[in-house]
Amino acid sequence: MARYFIRMAAIVTAATFAVSVQGFAPQMLVKSAFTTSQRVAPMETSSSSLHMMELFDPATVSSASAMMDSASTLMSDAASGILSSSNFLSFTDQGQNLAGTFFQASLLPYLLFLYFLSFRANRISELGNFGFQFILIFVLSTIPSGIITKSIYGLSLANTDWLHGSAETLLTVANVLVVSMVLHDRICLRAYIYIYTWPISLSTFPPTLGPWIHTSHDQSGSSSREQGS
Amino acid sequence: MTNPDPPLVNKGRNIALGIAATFFAALAVGPSLGVEGHSPFLLGIGDLPADWTAQLPWVAHNEPINALSIPTWAIHFSSVIEYLFAMNLVWRYSETTGNESWKGLTWGMLPLHASGVCACTYHFFYNPSELQFLVSMQAGLTLLGNLTCALAAYRIAVSNGWTLNEANPFPKSATSPEGLVADALAAQPLVLNESAESTQVLAAKLAALTLAASYIVKYGELGIDLPFTPNPPVGLAMVVSIPAITAYQYYSLSKDGVEQDGTSKPFSLNLPSFGGDGENSLSMADVKKYGVAGTLAYVLTELAFWIVAFPVAATALYQSTGHWPDVVNETGDRAAVLGFIFAGANIARLFVPVRLGAALALAPWVDENLLNRDGGGEGKEEDSVIDVDRQQ
């Protein structure tokens, strides 16, 4: 049960992290890009920077700039910040458009998929299960790579070959893991537990399951012998 | 925990995590090491030098700067092919476990397969902003696919005894019978089908297919005009047709019930086989029963079919474009001819039963009139036909 909690906590943390990074990473990045001038370029979408937007809104600042000399530099910097921030529309951080919404919304169903898939009675192999989970790492990887391609090269991830290829490698790795789930003609984990405990478990099973399990046990017995040799 | 092969599982997991760590490390240090935006992945190993490419006989265009390198194309194709393979394995898993609901997962994975095809189509057109709808479509298909996969996994779990109580994190009473059926199922040994091919052979096949597809697409598309002007209808047709073929294969599989041969058919994206591929109720085995006569009749039928089919396709092209195909000089025609071959061959697949039936009907005639003419060795053929008659 403790493992269950730890796992759920890990998944929820990863999910929250993924969602929040998708939402706020551009803003963080813009922050770091403008640290020298200590000014923050507002992103239109991120809610937390809305009050910043009010502070640095070019329209409001321009009216104030007549009174304050420093405000004029503030305004121009903020305005250029807005201009450059429009370049930050990268592959994963497409918060404003349809694709971004779809990508973000697809996380929850995928977590549900992982939960139901790994149900113990489904008897999915460990490595295959891990492969489906590994897709999350791929999704996670496209976030920093999308940001880097935009901020450093001014390109989209699809046009930055080396990062495009390396990020997609993680997807391939996940697929290889998934494919490996049935490739190996090996008996999965549960079979071994069963073989070691079958005298006990046979007696506790519902009687209707008895013969069924017995047949399977015979098969697995022979397979395990083959494997042992 | 006991495990059939703990080193294998741990090794696989560690390798995967190692690759992920390498990726993040490269991401962190790459830009500061002077890696450029258009630097090819894995140093572009396998890419042909630009002057070689220009000398290829069919090349009519210069490669755009954002063209995918061979390693990046290879990664894309291996992802797509492995996903098709995974869909196939999940389908077969339903036979291994005797639980039909696994087949639902194959159907659930279909939108995600389409999503991958979407991305590849976008890259085929060199990522133009005019085809941005493909990116939205990819995202939409990802959402749809995750929903259908979640639904399919839910149905699998329910069929194996999942109830809402399973989601209750609090410990249940030790005397509660809740979940016993699931426990029993979970404890059941699972004997997996041995794959017909060894892992090495499969890996070699995958690598060969991936590399061939990468080279054909990367350098082949330089010979046609199509990818150089964003073409939404063609892009959409590519995204629809390839998953449609995949879907049709599983549709016919579910109608036929059981796969004809027990061997794994991982690469379900078969290019048209010029002949019967045994997926229908009539198979080559039926024709082969007639021995030489059957084979000869089959060859004749195929010849007759294609002698008619090629002019029909060429005429169709003439009707739609106003001129006869000229693949040597007209780069635009190449795409059209390829499209016609692709579409035509898949229509031709629908005629496989007709062709096999015609070959079967023709076999006795061939046996009597073609093989027995010189009177030599006919006894053997007759025997084989008689044997078949007796068997029936």
Coordinates of C-alpha atoms in Angstrom, one line a residue:
Chain A
M1 CA 0.0 0.0 0.0
A2 CA 2.9 2.3 0.8
R3 CA 4.3 1.6 -2.7
Y4 CA 0.9 2.5 -4.2
F5 CA 1.0 5.9 -2.5
I6 CA 4.5 6.5 -3.5
R7 CA 3.8 5.6 -7.1
M8 CA 0.6 7.7 -7.2
A9 CA 2.5 10.6 -5.7
A10 CA 5.3 10.3 -8.2
I11 CA 2.9 10.2 -11.1
V12 CA 0.9 13.2 -9.8
T13 CA 4.1 15.1 -9.2
A14 CA 5.4 14.4 -12.7
A15 CA 2.0 15.3 -14.2
T16 CA 1.8 18.6 -12.3
F17 CA 5.4 19.3 -13.2
A18 CA 4.7 18.6 -16.9
V19 CA 1.6 20.8 -16.9
S20 CA 3.2 23.6 -15.0
V21 CA 6.4 23.6 -17.0
Q22 CA 4.3 23.7 -20.2
G23 CA 2.4 26.7 -18.8
F24 CA 5.2 28.6 -17.2
A25 CA 8.5 27.6 -18.8
P26 CA 8.3 30.3 -21.5
Q27 CA 7.9 32.9 -18.8
M28 CA 10.8 31.5 -16.7
L29 CA 12.9 31.5 -19.8
V30 CA 12.0 35.1 -20.7
K31 CA 12.9 36.0 -17.1
S32 CA 16.3 34.5 -17.4
A33 CA 16.8 36.1 -20.8
F34 CA 16.2 39.5 -19.4
T35 CA 17.9 39.1 -16.0
T36 CA 20.6 41.6 -17.0
S37 CA 18.0 44.4 -17.2
Q38 CA 16.0 42.9 -14.3
R39 CA 12.8 43.3 -16.3
V40 CA 10.3 40.7 -17.1
A41 CA 8.6 40.5 -20.4
P42 CA 5.0 39.5 -19.9
M43 CA 3.5 36.5 -21.7
E44 CA -0.1 37.0 -22.7
T45 CA -1.2 33.5 -21.6
S46 CA 0.4 32.9 -18.2
S47 CA -1.9 34.0 -15.5
S48 CA 0.7 34.7 -12.9
S49 CA 2.3 37.3 -15.1
L50 CA -0.9 39.2 -15.6
H51 CA -0.2 41.7 -12.9
M52 CA 3.3 42.2 -14.3
M53 CA 1.6 43.0 -17.6
E54 CA -0.4 45.7 -15.9
L55 CA 2.8 47.2 -14.5
F56 CA 4.7 47.1 -17.7
D57 CA 1.8 47.6 -20.1
P58 CA 3.3 49.9 -22.8
A59 CA 0.0 51.8 -23.0
T60 CA 0.0 52.7 -19.3
V61 CA 3.7 53.2 -19.1
S62 CA 3.7 55.6 -22.0
S63 CA 1.3 57.9 -20.2
A64 CA 3.6 57.8 -17.2
S65 CA 6.7 58.2 -19.3
A66 CA 6.1 61.9 -19.6
M67 CA 6.6 62.3 -15.9
M68 CA 9.4 59.8 -15.3
D69 CA 12.6 59.6 -17.3
S70 CA 13.3 56.1 -16.2
A71 CA 9.9 54.9 -17.3
S72 CA 10.7 55.5 -20.9
T73 CA 13.5 53.1 -20.9
L74 CA 11.3 50.7 -19.0
M75 CA 8.7 51.1 -21.7
S76 CA 11.0 50.4 -24.6
D77 CA 12.5 47.4 -22.9
A78 CA 9.1 46.0 -22.1
A79 CA 8.0 46.6 -25.6
S80 CA 10.9 44.8 -27.1
G81 CA 10.3 42.1 -24.5
I82 CA 6.8 41.6 -25.9
L83 CA 8.1 41.5 -29.4
S84 CA 10.7 38.9 -28.6
S85 CA 8.3 36.9 -26.5
S86 CA 6.1 36.4 -29.6
N87 CA 9.0 34.2 -30.9
F88 CA 8.6 31.8 -28.1
L89 CA 5.8 29.9 -29.8
S90 CA 7.6 26.6 -29.8
F91 CA 6.5 23.0 -30.4
T92 CA 5.3 22.1 -26.9
D93 CA 4.7 25.6 -25.5
Q94 CA 1.8 26.3 -27.9
G95 CA -0.4 27.5 -25.1
Q96 CA -2.2 29.9 -27.2
N97 CA -3.2 27.7 -30.1
L98 CA -5.3 24.6 -30.6
A99 CA -2.3 22.2 -30.7
G100 CA -1.1 23.3 -27.3
T101 CA -4.5 22.8 -25.7
F102 CA -4.8 19.4 -27.2
F103 CA -1.3 18.3 -26.1
Q104 CA -2.0 19.5 -22.6
A105 CA -5.4 17.9 -22.4
S106 CA -4.1 14.6 -23.6
L107 CA -2.0 14.1 -20.4
L108 CA -4.8 13.1 -18.1
P109 CA -6.3 10.4 -20.4
Y110 CA -2.8 9.0 -20.8
L111 CA -2.3 8.8 -17.0
L112 CA -5.7 7.0 -16.8
F113 CA -4.5 4.7 -19.6
L114 CA -1.3 3.9 -17.6
Y115 CA -3.3 3.3 -14.5
F116 CA -5.8 0.9 -16.1
L117 CA -3.1 -0.8 -18.2
S118 CA -1.0 -1.7 -15.2
F119 CA -3.9 -3.3 -13.3
R120 CA -2.4 -6.5 -11.8
A121 CA -4.9 -8.9 -13.4
N122 CA -4.0 -7.6 -16.9
R123 CA -0.6 -9.4 -16.4
I124 CA 1.2 -6.9 -18.6
S125 CA 5.0 -7.4 -18.5
E126 CA 7.2 -5.1 -16.5
L127 CA 9.2 -3.8 -19.3
G128 CA 6.2 -3.2 -21.6
N129 CA 4.5 -1.3 -18.8
F130 CA 7.7 0.7 -18.2
G131 CA 7.8 1.4 -22.0
F132 CA 4.3 3.0 -21.9
Q133 CA 5.4 5.1 -18.9
F134 CA 8.6 6.1 -20.6
I135 CA 6.4 8.0 -23.2
L136 CA 6.0 10.6 -20.4
I137 CA 9.8 11.1 -20.3
F138 CA 9.6 11.7 -24.1
V139 CA 6.8 14.2 -23.6
L140 CA 8.8 15.9 -20.8
S141 CA 11.9 16.0 -23.0
T142 CA 10.1 18.0 -25.8
I143 CA 9.5 20.8 -23.4
P144 CA 13.1 22.0 -22.6
S145 CA 14.2 21.1 -26.2
G146 CA 11.3 23.2 -27.6
I147 CA 12.3 26.1 -25.5
I148 CA 16.0 25.8 -26.3
T149 CA 15.4 25.6 -30.0
K150 CA 13.3 28.7 -29.9
S151 CA 15.5 30.7 -27.5
I152 CA 18.9 29.8 -28.9
Y153 CA 18.3 29.1 -32.5
G154 CA 15.0 30.8 -33.2
L155 CA 13.7 27.7 -34.8
S156 CA 10.9 25.3 -34.1
L157 CA 11.9 21.9 -32.7
A158 CA 10.9 20.2 -36.0
N159 CA 13.5 22.3 -37.8
T160 CA 16.3 21.8 -35.4
D161 CA 17.6 18.5 -36.6
W162 CA 19.9 17.4 -33.8
L163 CA 17.4 18.1 -31.1
H164 CA 14.4 16.8 -33.1
G165 CA 16.2 13.5 -33.7
S166 CA 17.4 13.2 -30.1
A167 CA 14.0 13.9 -28.7
E168 CA 12.3 11.5 -31.0
T169 CA 14.9 8.9 -30.0
L170 CA 13.2 8.8 -26.6
L171 CA 9.9 7.9 -28.4
T172 CA 11.7 5.1 -30.3
V173 CA 13.2 3.8 -27.0
A174 CA 9.7 3.8 -25.5
N175 CA 8.4 1.9 -28.5
V176 CA 11.2 -0.6 -28.3
L177 CA 10.4 -1.3 -24.7
V178 CA 6.7 -1.7 -25.5
V179 CA 7.5 -4.1 -28.3
S180 CA 9.8 -6.1 -26.1
M181 CA 6.8 -6.9 -23.8
V182 CA 5.7 -9.8 -25.9
L183 CA 8.8 -10.5 -27.9
H184 CA 10.5 -12.5 -25.3
D185 CA 9.0 -15.9 -25.0
R186 CA 9.4 -15.8 -21.3
I187 CA 6.8 -16.3 -18.6
C188 CA 5.9 -13.1 -16.8
L189 CA 6.5 -12.3 -13.2
R190 CA 3.2 -13.6 -11.9
A191 CA 3.9 -17.1 -13.2
Y192 CA 6.8 -17.5 -10.9
I193 CA 5.0 -16.4 -7.9
Y194 CA 2.3 -18.8 -8.8
I195 CA 4.7 -21.7 -9.3
Y196 CA 6.2 -21.2 -5.9
T197 CA 2.9 -20.8 -4.1
W198 CA 0.6 -23.0 -6.1
P199 CA -0.1 -25.5 -3.4
I200 CA -1.5 -22.8 -1.2
S201 CA -3.2 -20.7 -4.0
L202 CA -4.8 -23.7 -5.6
S203 CA -6.7 -24.4 -2.4
T204 CA -7.9 -20.8 -2.0
F205 CA -9.0 -20.3 -5.5
P206 CA -12.6 -20.7 -6.4
P207 CA -13.1 -24.3 -7.4
T208 CA -14.3 -23.4 -10.9
L209 CA -10.9 -21.9 -11.6
G210 CA -9.1 -25.1 -10.5
P211 CA -8.7 -27.1 -13.7
W212 CA -8.1 -24.0 -15.8
I213 CA -5.2 -23.0 -13.6
H214 CA -3.9 -26.6 -13.5
T215 CA -3.6 -26.7 -17.3
S216 CA -1.8 -23.4 -17.4
H217 CA 0.5 -24.6 -14.6
D218 CA 1.5 -27.6 -16.7
Q219 CA 2.4 -25.4 -19.6
S220 CA 4.3 -23.0 -17.5
G221 CA 6.2 -25.8 -15.8
S222 CA 7.5 -27.1 -19.1
S223 CA 8.4 -23.6 -20.3
S224 CA 10.3 -22.8 -17.1
R225 CA 12.2 -26.1 -17.5
E226 CA 13.2 -25.1 -21.0
Q227 CA 14.3 -21.8 -19.8
G228 CA 16.3 -23.2 -17.0
S229 CA 18.3 -25.4 -19.3
Chain B
M1 CA 10.3 -9.9 -5.9
T2 CA 10.8 -12.9 -8.1
N3 CA 11.1 -12.2 -11.7
P4 CA 11.6 -14.4 -14.8
D5 CA 14.6 -12.5 -15.8
P6 CA 15.4 -9.6 -13.5
P7 CA 18.7 -8.7 -15.2
L8 CA 16.9 -8.3 -18.5
V9 CA 14.1 -6.1 -17.1
N10 CA 16.6 -4.0 -15.2
K11 CA 19.0 -3.8 -18.1
G12 CA 16.2 -2.6 -20.4
R13 CA 15.1 0.0 -17.9
N14 CA 18.6 1.2 -17.2
I15 CA 19.5 1.5 -20.9
A16 CA 16.3 3.5 -21.5
L17 CA 17.0 5.8 -18.6
G18 CA 20.6 6.1 -19.7
I19 CA 19.5 7.3 -23.1
A20 CA 17.1 9.8 -21.5
A21 CA 20.0 11.1 -19.3
T22 CA 22.2 11.4 -22.3
F23 CA 19.6 13.4 -24.1
F24 CA 19.2 15.8 -21.2
A25 CA 22.9 16.1 -20.9
A26 CA 23.3 16.8 -24.6
L27 CA 20.5 19.4 -24.3
A28 CA 22.3 21.1 -21.5
V29 CA 25.8 21.3 -23.1
G30 CA 25.0 21.1 -26.8
P31 CA 24.4 24.7 -27.6
S32 CA 27.4 25.9 -25.6
L33 CA 29.6 23.4 -27.5
G34 CA 28.7 25.2 -30.7
V35 CA 26.1 22.9 -32.1
E36 CA 24.2 24.8 -34.7
G37 CA 20.5 25.0 -35.2
H38 CA 20.6 23.0 -38.4
S39 CA 23.4 20.6 -37.2
P40 CA 22.3 17.1 -38.2
F41 CA 21.4 14.6 -35.5
L42 CA 24.2 12.1 -34.8
L43 CA 26.5 14.2 -37.1
G44 CA 24.3 13.2 -40.0
I45 CA 25.8 9.7 -40.3
G46 CA 24.6 8.1 -43.5
D47 CA 23.7 11.4 -45.2
L48 CA 25.0 11.7 -48.7
P49 CA 27.3 14.6 -49.5
A50 CA 25.4 17.5 -51.2
D51 CA 27.4 17.1 -54.5
W52 CA 26.6 13.4 -54.6
T53 CA 22.9 14.1 -54.1
A54 CA 22.9 16.6 -56.9
Q55 CA 24.3 14.0 -59.3
L56 CA 21.6 11.4 -58.6
P57 CA 19.7 10.9 -61.9
W58 CA 16.2 11.7 -60.6
V59 CA 17.1 14.7 -58.4
A60 CA 15.3 17.8 -59.6
H61 CA 15.4 20.0 -56.4
N62 CA 17.8 21.3 -53.9
E63 CA 17.3 20.0 -50.4
P64 CA 15.9 22.7 -48.1
I65 CA 18.1 23.6 -45.1
N66 CA 15.5 22.2 -42.7
A67 CA 15.4 18.8 -44.4
L68 CA 15.6 15.9 -41.9
S69 CA 18.9 14.1 -41.8
I70 CA 19.0 10.3 -42.4
P71 CA 19.4 9.6 -38.6
T72 CA 16.3 11.7 -37.9
W73 CA 14.3 10.1 -40.6
A74 CA 15.4 6.7 -39.4
I75 CA 14.2 7.5 -35.9
H76 CA 10.9 8.6 -37.2
F77 CA 10.4 5.5 -39.4
S78 CA 11.5 3.2 -36.7
S79 CA 9.0 4.8 -34.3
V80 CA 6.2 4.4 -36.8
I81 CA 7.1 0.8 -37.7
E82 CA 7.6 -0.2 -34.1
Y83 CA 4.2 1.3 -33.2
L84 CA 2.6 -0.8 -36.0
F85 CA 4.4 -3.8 -34.6
A86 CA 3.2 -3.0 -31.1
M87 CA -0.4 -2.8 -32.4
N88 CA 0.1 -6.2 -33.9
L89 CA 1.6 -7.6 -30.7
V90 CA -1.3 -6.3 -28.6
W91 CA -3.7 -7.9 -31.1
R92 CA -1.9 -11.2 -30.7
Y93 CA -1.8 -10.7 -26.9
S94 CA -5.6 -11.2 -27.0
E95 CA -5.0 -14.7 -28.3
T96 CA -2.2 -15.4 -25.8
T97 CA -4.4 -14.3 -22.9
G98 CA -7.7 -15.5 -24.3
N99 CA -9.1 -12.0 -23.5
E100 CA -10.7 -10.4 -26.5
S101 CA -10.7 -7.0 -25.0
W102 CA -7.0 -6.6 -25.8
K103 CA -8.0 -6.2 -29.4
G104 CA -9.8 -3.0 -28.4
L105 CA -6.5 -1.6 -27.4
T106 CA -5.2 -2.1 -30.9
W107 CA -8.1 -0.1 -32.2
G108 CA -7.5 2.4 -29.4
M109 CA -3.9 2.8 -30.6
L110 CA -5.0 3.6 -34.2
P111 CA -5.4 7.4 -33.7
L112 CA -1.9 7.6 -32.2
H113 CA -0.6 5.7 -35.2
A114 CA -2.4 8.3 -37.3
S115 CA -0.8 11.0 -35.2
G116 CA 2.7 9.7 -36.0
V117 CA 1.8 9.6 -39.7
C118 CA 0.7 13.2 -39.4
A119 CA 4.1 14.3 -38.1
C120 CA 5.9 12.4 -40.8
T121 CA 3.7 14.0 -43.5
Y122 CA 4.5 17.4 -42.1
H123 CA 8.2 16.6 -42.3
F124 CA 7.7 15.2 -45.8
F125 CA 6.6 18.7 -46.9
Y126 CA 9.6 20.2 -45.0
N127 CA 7.5 21.6 -42.2
P128 CA 5.8 24.5 -44.0
S129 CA 3.7 27.0 -42.0
E130 CA 1.0 26.5 -44.5
L131 CA 0.6 22.9 -43.3
Q132 CA 0.4 24.0 -39.6
F133 CA -3.0 22.3 -39.5
L134 CA -1.1 19.0 -39.6
V135 CA 0.5 19.9 -36.2
S136 CA -3.0 20.8 -34.8
M137 CA -4.3 17.6 -36.2
Q138 CA -1.4 15.6 -34.7
A139 CA -2.2 17.1 -31.3
G140 CA -5.9 16.4 -31.8
L141 CA -5.2 12.8 -32.8
T142 CA -2.9 12.4 -29.7
L143 CA -5.7 13.6 -27.5
L144 CA -8.2 11.3 -29.2
G145 CA -5.7 8.4 -29.2
N146 CA -5.0 8.8 -25.5
L147 CA -8.8 8.9 -24.8
T148 CA -9.4 5.7 -26.8
C149 CA -6.4 4.0 -25.3
A150 CA -7.6 4.9 -21.8
L151 CA -11.0 3.6 -22.7
A152 CA -9.6 0.4 -24.1
A153 CA -7.3 -0.1 -21.0
Y154 CA -10.4 0.5 -18.8
R155 CA -12.3 -2.2 -20.6
I156 CA -9.4 -4.6 -20.3
A157 CA -9.1 -3.9 -16.6
V158 CA -12.8 -4.3 -16.1
S159 CA -12.8 -7.6 -18.0
N160 CA -10.1 -8.8 -15.6
G161 CA -12.1 -7.9 -12.5
W162 CA -11.3 -4.2 -11.9
T163 CA -13.9 -2.4 -9.8
L164 CA -14.0 1.1 -8.4
N165 CA -12.9 -0.4 -5.1
E166 CA -9.5 -1.0 -6.6
A167 CA -9.0 2.7 -6.7
N168 CA -9.6 3.1 -3.0
P169 CA -6.2 3.6 -1.5
F170 CA -7.2 2.6 2.0
P171 CA -6.5 -1.0 3.1
K172 CA -9.5 -3.3 2.8
S173 CA -10.6 -5.7 5.5
A174 CA -8.5 -8.8 5.6
T175 CA -11.7 -10.8 5.3
S176 CA -13.1 -9.0 2.4
P177 CA -13.5 -11.1 -0.8
E178 CA -13.0 -8.0 -2.8
G179 CA -10.5 -8.4 -5.6
L180 CA -10.0 -12.1 -5.1
V181 CA -10.9 -12.8 -8.8
A182 CA -8.4 -10.2 -9.9
D183 CA -5.8 -11.8 -7.6
A184 CA -6.5 -15.2 -9.0
L185 CA -6.1 -13.9 -12.5
A186 CA -2.9 -12.0 -11.6
A187 CA -1.4 -15.1 -10.2
Q188 CA -2.1 -17.1 -13.3
P189 CA 0.9 -18.1 -15.3
L190 CA 1.1 -16.4 -18.6
V191 CA 2.6 -18.5 -21.3
L192 CA 3.6 -16.3 -24.1
N193 CA 3.7 -17.4 -27.7
E194 CA 7.2 -17.9 -29.0
S195 CA 7.9 -15.5 -31.7
A196 CA 8.6 -17.3 -35.0
E197 CA 11.7 -15.1 -35.6
S198 CA 14.5 -14.5 -33.2
T199 CA 14.9 -11.1 -31.7
Q200 CA 18.0 -10.6 -33.8
V201 CA 16.3 -11.4 -37.1
L202 CA 13.4 -9.0 -36.2
A203 CA 15.8 -6.3 -35.2
A204 CA 17.7 -6.7 -38.5
K205 CA 14.5 -6.6 -40.5
L206 CA 13.4 -3.5 -38.6
A207 CA 16.8 -1.8 -39.2
A208 CA 16.7 -2.7 -42.9
L209 CA 13.2 -1.5 -43.4
T210 CA 13.9 1.7 -41.5
L211 CA 17.0 2.6 -43.4
A212 CA 15.4 1.8 -46.8
A213 CA 12.4 4.0 -46.0
S214 CA 14.6 6.8 -44.8
Y215 CA 16.8 6.8 -47.9
I216 CA 13.8 6.4 -50.3
V217 CA 11.9 9.3 -48.7
K218 CA 14.8 11.7 -48.1
Y219 CA 16.4 11.3 -51.5
G220 CA 13.4 10.1 -53.4
E221 CA 11.3 13.2 -52.6
L222 CA 13.9 15.4 -54.3
G223 CA 12.8 13.9 -57.6
I224 CA 9.2 15.0 -57.4
D225 CA 7.6 18.4 -57.2
L226 CA 5.0 17.5 -54.6
P227 CA 6.8 18.2 -51.3
F228 CA 8.1 21.6 -52.5
T229 CA 4.7 23.3 -52.6
P230 CA 2.6 22.8 -49.5
N231 CA -0.4 20.8 -50.6
P232 CA -3.1 20.5 -47.9
P233 CA -5.3 18.0 -49.8
V234 CA -2.5 15.6 -50.6
G235 CA -1.1 16.0 -47.0
L236 CA -4.6 15.2 -45.7
A237 CA -4.9 12.2 -48.1
M238 CA -1.6 10.8 -46.8
V239 CA -2.6 11.2 -43.2
V240 CA -6.0 9.5 -43.9
S241 CA -4.9 6.7 -46.3
I242 CA -2.0 5.1 -44.4
P243 CA -4.0 4.6 -41.1
A244 CA -7.0 3.6 -43.2
I245 CA -4.9 0.8 -44.7
T246 CA -3.8 -0.3 -41.2
A247 CA -7.4 -0.1 -40.0
Y248 CA -8.6 -2.2 -43.0
Q249 CA -6.1 -4.9 -42.1
Y250 CA -7.4 -5.2 -38.6
Y251 CA -10.9 -5.0 -39.8
S252 CA -10.4 -7.9 -42.1
L253 CA -8.5 -9.8 -39.4
S254 CA -11.4 -9.4 -37.0
K255 CA -13.8 -10.6 -39.7
D256 CA -11.7 -13.6 -40.5
G257 CA -11.4 -14.4 -36.9
V258 CA -8.0 -16.0 -36.7
E259 CA -4.8 -15.1 -38.5
Q260 CA -4.0 -17.5 -41.3
D261 CA -0.5 -18.2 -40.2
G262 CA 0.7 -18.2 -36.7
T263 CA 3.8 -16.3 -37.5
S264 CA 4.1 -12.8 -36.5
K265 CA 3.4 -10.2 -39.1
P266 CA 5.0 -7.2 -37.6
F267 CA 5.2 -5.0 -40.6
S268 CA 1.6 -4.7 -41.4
L269 CA 2.3 -1.7 -43.7
N270 CA 2.9 -4.1 -46.6
L271 CA 3.6 -2.5 -49.9
P272 CA 1.3 -4.1 -52.4
S273 CA 2.2 -7.7 -53.0
F274 CA 1.7 -8.5 -56.6
G275 CA -0.3 -11.6 -55.9
G276 CA -2.3 -13.1 -53.2
D277 CA -1.0 -12.6 -49.7
G278 CA -3.3 -15.2 -48.1
E279 CA -5.3 -12.9 -46.0
N280 CA -8.5 -13.9 -47.6
S281 CA -10.5 -17.2 -47.3
L282 CA -9.1 -18.3 -50.6
S283 CA -5.4 -18.7 -50.3
M284 CA -2.4 -19.6 -52.4
A285 CA -2.4 -23.0 -50.6
D286 CA -5.6 -23.8 -52.5
V287 CA -4.0 -23.0 -55.8
K288 CA -0.8 -24.9 -54.9
K289 CA -2.9 -28.0 -54.4
Y290 CA -3.1 -28.1 -58.2
G291 CA 0.6 -28.4 -58.5
V292 CA 2.3 -27.1 -61.6
A293 CA -1.1 -26.5 -63.3
G294 CA -2.3 -24.4 -60.4
T295 CA 0.8 -22.3 -60.4
L296 CA 0.8 -21.8 -64.1
A297 CA -2.9 -20.9 -64.1
Y298 CA -2.1 -18.4 -61.3
V299 CA 0.7 -16.8 -63.3
L300 CA -1.6 -16.5 -66.3
T301 CA -4.4 -14.9 -64.2
E302 CA -1.9 -12.4 -62.7
L303 CA -0.5 -11.6 -66.2
A304 CA -4.0 -11.0 -67.5
F305 CA -5.0 -8.9 -64.5
W306 CA -1.9 -6.6 -64.7
I307 CA -2.1 -6.4 -68.5
V308 CA -5.5 -4.9 -68.0
A309 CA -4.7 -3.0 -64.8
F310 CA -1.7 -1.0 -66.0
P311 CA -3.4 0.5 -69.1
V312 CA -6.5 1.2 -67.0
A313 CA -4.3 3.1 -64.5
A314 CA -2.5 5.0 -67.3
T315 CA -5.8 5.9 -68.9
A316 CA -7.1 7.2 -65.6
L317 CA -4.0 9.3 -65.3
Y318 CA -4.5 10.6 -68.8
Q319 CA -8.1 11.4 -68.1
S320 CA -7.2 13.3 -64.9
T321 CA -4.1 15.1 -66.1
G322 CA -4.6 15.4 -69.8
H323 CA -1.4 13.7 -70.9
W324 CA 0.2 10.3 -70.7
P325 CA 2.6 9.6 -67.9
D326 CA 6.2 10.6 -68.5
V327 CA 8.2 9.6 -65.5
V328 CA 11.6 10.4 -67.1
N329 CA 11.1 14.1 -67.8
E330 CA 8.1 15.3 -65.8
T331 CA 8.9 15.5 -62.1
G332 CA 5.2 16.2 -61.5
D333 CA 4.2 12.9 -63.1
R334 CA 6.4 10.9 -60.9
A335 CA 4.3 11.7 -57.8
A336 CA 1.1 11.0 -59.8
V337 CA 2.3 7.7 -61.0
L338 CA 3.5 6.7 -57.5
G339 CA 0.1 7.7 -56.2
F340 CA -1.6 5.7 -58.8
I341 CA 0.6 2.6 -58.1
F342 CA -0.1 3.0 -54.4
A343 CA -3.9 3.4 -54.8
G344 CA -4.1 0.9 -57.7
A345 CA -2.2 -1.8 -55.9
N346 CA -4.4 -1.5 -52.8
I347 CA -7.5 -1.7 -55.0
A348 CA -5.9 -4.7 -56.6
R349 CA -5.7 -6.4 -53.2
L350 CA -9.4 -6.3 -53.1
F351 CA -9.4 -8.4 -56.2
V352 CA -7.1 -11.1 -54.7
P353 CA -10.0 -13.5 -54.1
V354 CA -11.3 -13.0 -57.7
R355 CA -7.8 -13.6 -59.0
L356 CA -7.3 -16.7 -56.9
G357 CA -10.8 -18.0 -57.9
A358 CA -10.0 -17.4 -61.5
A359 CA -6.7 -19.3 -61.2
L360 CA -8.5 -22.2 -59.5
A361 CA -11.1 -22.3 -62.2
L362 CA -8.4 -22.1 -64.9
A363 CA -6.3 -24.8 -63.3
P364 CA -8.1 -27.9 -64.8
W365 CA -8.1 -26.3 -68.2
V366 CA -4.4 -25.5 -68.0
D367 CA -3.8 -29.0 -66.8
E368 CA -5.6 -30.5 -69.8
N369 CA -4.7 -28.1 -72.6
L370 CA -1.3 -26.7 -71.7
L371 CA 0.5 -29.3 -69.7
N372 CA -0.8 -32.5 -71.4
R373 CA -0.1 -31.4 -74.9
D374 CA 3.2 -33.1 -75.3
G375 CA 2.0 -36.0 -73.2
G376 CA 5.1 -36.1 -71.0
G377 CA 4.9 -36.2 -67.2
E378 CA 1.2 -35.6 -67.2
G379 CA 0.4 -38.5 -65.0
K380 CA 1.9 -36.8 -62.0
E381 CA -0.2 -33.7 -62.4
E382 CA -3.3 -35.7 -62.9
D383 CA -2.6 -37.6 -59.7
S384 CA -2.3 -34.4 -57.8
V385 CA -5.6 -33.2 -59.1
I386 CA -7.3 -36.4 -58.3
D387 CA -5.8 -36.4 -54.8
V388 CA -7.3 -33.0 -54.2
D389 CA -10.7 -34.2 -55.5
R390 CA -10.5 -37.2 -53.1
Q391 CA -9.7 -34.9 -50.2
Q392 CA -12.7 -32.9 -50.9

